[in-house]
Amino acid sequence: MEAFLFIPCLVEHVLPQVGEATTAVLVRAGLTPVLPKGQTCCGQFAYKRGRADLVRPLARRFVEIFQDAPVVVCPSGSCTAMVRRYPSLFAKDDPFREQAAQVAAKTFELGQFLVERLGLTDLGARWDLTAALHGSCQTTRVLGAGSATEALLAKVAGLTLVPLARPERCCGFGGAFSIDYPEASEAIVAEKIDDIVASGAEAVITAEPSCLLNIASAMAKRDLPIKALHLAEVLAGEGI
């Protein structure tokens, strides 16, 4: 079975190792990854600024690229959530609304796809370390895929998950929020880092690239020896 990869902007330009790991995980799951050319931003940033007019052309392009895909897999909860919103961008009598709905229905965040569609939790991964899980707002509260992430990590050999004191807390990124309110964003992520340090974890794992980048940057500013890993990197095992 082919699985078409939807690669978010942050993964393509800043975190390419997440894209490589996602490909490796899909192969490990017995799938054939396909990377369509011509992908663009999903439009999430413009959407959160209330500019649906700017998102519609991106939605049309996304649907044109992926309409023939058997399934679309993305290593980002927030970008997947954006695609799920595409139908609502078009009027009820617009025939494109149904096309967008069909593509949205077959687009999944990586962990959600593996667990809920394939019924897989054990990918044969091994990481000998203690880690804390940061469940992103979009992956957990919007997509409802938090339990899938936890189920996958529970099967990683050698991995010990330790709880955060306030696991429901946002990391402070929030797309435009971190740009419009940088001081508030930095204060929020500072508390998240405090919780990670207090947990004693050697690493923090998340399924969301934007959270990964935000948390990793904040930890680097404190010169903390804590790894920041995407779910795909963990499932692909060491050596990626």
Coordinates of C-alpha atoms in Angstrom, one line a residue:
M1 CA 0.0 0.0 0.0
E2 CA 1.2 3.5 -0.8
A3 CA 1.2 6.3 1.7
F4 CA 1.5 9.8 0.4
L5 CA 3.7 12.1 2.5
F6 CA 2.6 15.6 3.4
I7 CA 5.7 17.3 4.6
P8 CA 5.1 20.5 6.7
C9 CA 7.2 23.7 6.0
L10 CA 9.1 23.4 9.3
V11 CA 10.1 19.8 8.5
E12 CA 11.2 20.6 5.0
H13 CA 13.3 23.7 5.9
V14 CA 14.3 23.2 9.5
L15 CA 13.8 19.6 10.7
P16 CA 14.5 17.4 7.6
Q17 CA 15.5 14.5 9.9
V18 CA 11.8 14.3 11.0
G19 CA 10.8 13.8 7.3
E20 CA 13.5 11.1 6.9
A21 CA 12.4 9.4 10.1
T22 CA 8.7 9.5 9.0
T23 CA 9.7 7.8 5.8
A24 CA 11.6 5.1 7.7
V25 CA 8.7 4.5 10.0
L26 CA 6.2 4.0 7.2
V27 CA 8.6 1.6 5.5
R28 CA 8.9 -0.3 8.8
A29 CA 5.1 -0.4 8.9
G30 CA 5.2 -2.2 5.5
L31 CA 4.1 0.8 3.4
T32 CA 5.5 2.4 0.3
P33 CA 6.0 6.2 1.0
V34 CA 5.4 8.5 -1.9
L35 CA 6.5 12.1 -1.8
P36 CA 4.5 14.2 -4.3
K37 CA 6.3 17.2 -5.8
G38 CA 5.0 20.7 -5.7
Q39 CA 3.8 20.7 -2.1
T40 CA 3.3 24.1 -0.4
C41 CA 2.3 25.4 3.0
C42 CA -1.0 24.2 4.4
G43 CA -2.0 27.8 5.2
Q44 CA -2.2 27.4 8.9
F45 CA -0.4 30.6 9.7
A46 CA -2.8 32.7 7.5
Y47 CA -5.8 30.8 8.9
K48 CA -4.9 31.7 12.5
R49 CA -4.7 35.3 11.4
G50 CA -8.2 35.2 10.1
R51 CA -7.2 35.2 6.4
A52 CA -9.3 32.4 5.0
D53 CA -9.0 34.1 1.6
L54 CA -5.3 33.4 1.6
V55 CA -5.8 29.7 2.6
R56 CA -8.3 28.8 -0.1
P57 CA -5.8 28.7 -2.9
L58 CA -3.5 26.6 -0.8
A59 CA -6.3 24.2 0.0
R60 CA -7.2 23.9 -3.7
R61 CA -3.5 23.1 -4.5
F62 CA -3.3 20.5 -1.7
V63 CA -6.5 18.8 -2.9
E64 CA -5.2 18.7 -6.5
I65 CA -1.9 17.1 -5.4
F66 CA -3.4 14.5 -3.0
Q67 CA -6.9 13.8 -4.4
D68 CA -5.7 10.5 -5.9
A69 CA -3.7 9.3 -2.9
P70 CA -5.0 6.3 -1.0
V71 CA -4.0 7.9 2.3
V72 CA -2.0 11.1 3.3
V73 CA 0.3 11.0 6.3
C74 CA 1.8 14.0 8.0
P75 CA 4.3 14.2 10.9
S76 CA 2.4 17.2 12.3
G77 CA -0.8 17.4 14.3
S78 CA -1.3 21.1 13.6
C79 CA -0.9 20.8 9.8
T80 CA -3.2 17.8 9.7
A81 CA -5.8 19.7 11.7
M82 CA -5.5 22.5 9.1
V83 CA -6.3 20.1 6.3
R84 CA -9.3 18.8 8.3
R85 CA -10.6 22.4 8.3
Y86 CA -10.4 22.8 4.5
P87 CA -14.0 21.9 3.8
S88 CA -15.3 24.7 6.1
L89 CA -13.4 27.2 4.0
F90 CA -15.8 26.7 1.1
A91 CA -19.6 27.5 0.8
K92 CA -22.0 24.6 1.1
D93 CA -23.0 24.9 -2.5
D94 CA -19.4 25.0 -3.7
P95 CA -18.6 21.6 -5.4
F96 CA -15.0 22.0 -4.2
R97 CA -16.2 21.6 -0.6
E98 CA -16.9 17.9 -1.1
Q99 CA -13.5 17.3 -2.8
A100 CA -11.8 19.0 0.2
A101 CA -13.8 16.8 2.6
Q102 CA -12.8 13.6 0.8
V103 CA -9.1 14.5 1.0
A104 CA -9.4 15.7 4.6
A105 CA -11.0 12.4 5.6
K106 CA -7.9 10.5 4.4
T107 CA -5.3 12.8 5.9
F108 CA -3.8 11.6 9.2
E109 CA -1.2 12.6 11.7
L110 CA 1.5 9.9 11.8
G111 CA 0.7 8.4 15.2
Q112 CA -3.0 8.5 14.6
F113 CA -2.5 6.7 11.2
L114 CA -0.3 4.0 12.6
V115 CA -2.6 3.2 15.6
E116 CA -6.1 4.0 14.4
R117 CA -5.9 3.0 10.8
L118 CA -3.2 0.3 10.8
G119 CA -3.7 -1.0 14.3
L120 CA 0.1 -0.9 14.9
T121 CA 1.7 0.1 18.2
D122 CA 5.0 -1.8 18.1
L123 CA 7.3 -0.7 15.4
G124 CA 10.3 -2.5 16.8
A125 CA 12.0 0.7 18.0
R126 CA 14.5 0.9 20.8
W127 CA 15.7 3.9 22.8
D128 CA 17.5 3.4 26.1
L129 CA 16.6 6.6 27.8
T130 CA 14.2 8.4 30.1
A131 CA 11.9 10.8 28.4
A132 CA 9.0 13.1 29.0
L133 CA 6.1 13.5 26.5
H134 CA 4.9 16.9 25.4
G135 CA 1.4 16.4 24.0
S136 CA 0.8 19.4 21.6
C137 CA -2.5 21.3 21.8
Q138 CA -3.3 20.5 18.2
T139 CA -2.4 16.8 18.4
T140 CA -4.2 16.1 21.7
R141 CA -7.1 18.6 22.0
V142 CA -7.9 19.2 18.3
L143 CA -7.2 15.9 16.7
G144 CA -7.7 13.7 19.7
A145 CA -4.6 11.7 18.8
G146 CA -2.8 11.9 22.1
S147 CA -3.6 8.4 23.1
A148 CA -2.1 7.1 19.9
T149 CA 1.2 8.8 20.6
E150 CA 1.2 7.3 24.1
A151 CA 0.4 3.8 22.8
L152 CA 3.3 3.9 20.4
L153 CA 5.8 5.2 22.9
A154 CA 4.7 2.5 25.4
K155 CA 6.0 -0.1 23.0
V156 CA 9.4 1.4 22.4
A157 CA 11.9 -1.0 24.1
G158 CA 14.2 0.7 26.7
L159 CA 12.2 3.9 26.8
T160 CA 10.9 5.0 30.2
L161 CA 8.4 7.8 30.2
V162 CA 8.3 10.1 33.2
P163 CA 5.3 12.4 33.9
L164 CA 5.3 16.2 33.7
A165 CA 3.8 18.1 36.6
R166 CA 1.5 20.0 34.2
P167 CA 1.3 17.9 31.0
E168 CA -1.7 19.8 29.6
R169 CA 0.3 23.0 29.4
C170 CA 1.0 24.6 26.0
C171 CA 4.6 25.2 25.0
G172 CA 3.8 28.8 24.1
F173 CA 4.4 28.5 20.3
G174 CA 0.9 28.8 18.9
G175 CA 2.0 30.0 15.4
A176 CA 1.3 33.7 15.2
F177 CA 1.0 33.9 19.0
S178 CA 4.8 33.5 19.5
I179 CA 5.3 36.4 17.1
D180 CA 2.6 38.7 18.3
Y181 CA 3.2 38.1 22.0
P182 CA 6.9 37.1 22.3
E183 CA 7.2 37.9 26.0
A184 CA 4.2 35.8 26.9
S185 CA 5.3 33.0 24.7
E186 CA 8.8 32.9 26.3
A187 CA 7.2 32.9 29.7
I188 CA 5.0 29.9 28.8
V189 CA 7.8 27.9 27.3
A190 CA 10.1 28.7 30.3
E191 CA 7.5 27.0 32.6
K192 CA 7.4 24.0 30.2
I193 CA 11.2 23.7 30.4
D194 CA 11.1 24.0 34.2
D195 CA 8.7 21.0 34.2
I196 CA 10.9 19.0 31.9
V197 CA 14.0 19.6 34.0
A198 CA 12.1 18.8 37.2
S199 CA 10.9 15.5 35.7
G200 CA 14.5 14.3 35.4
A201 CA 14.0 13.3 31.8
E202 CA 17.0 12.9 29.5
A203 CA 14.8 13.8 26.5
V204 CA 11.4 15.3 25.6
I205 CA 9.3 13.8 22.9
T206 CA 6.5 15.4 20.9
A207 CA 4.6 14.7 17.7
E208 CA 4.4 18.3 16.7
P209 CA 7.4 19.9 14.8
S210 CA 6.6 23.5 15.9
C211 CA 6.5 22.5 19.6
L212 CA 9.7 20.5 19.0
L213 CA 11.5 23.5 17.5
N214 CA 10.2 25.9 20.2
I215 CA 11.1 23.6 23.1
A216 CA 14.5 22.7 21.6
S217 CA 15.4 26.3 21.1
A218 CA 14.5 27.2 24.7
M219 CA 16.5 24.4 26.1
A220 CA 19.5 25.4 23.9
K221 CA 19.3 28.9 25.4
R222 CA 19.7 27.4 28.9
D223 CA 22.5 25.0 27.6
L224 CA 20.5 22.0 28.9
P225 CA 21.8 18.5 27.9
I226 CA 18.2 17.3 27.1
K227 CA 17.4 15.9 23.7
A228 CA 14.3 17.1 21.9
L229 CA 12.9 14.3 19.6
H230 CA 10.0 14.0 17.3
L231 CA 7.8 10.9 17.6
A232 CA 8.9 9.7 14.2
E233 CA 12.6 9.8 15.2
V234 CA 11.8 7.7 18.3
L235 CA 9.8 5.1 16.3
A236 CA 12.5 4.9 13.6
G237 CA 15.0 4.0 16.3
E238 CA 18.5 5.3 16.8
G239 CA 20.9 6.0 13.9
I240 CA 18.6 8.2 11.9

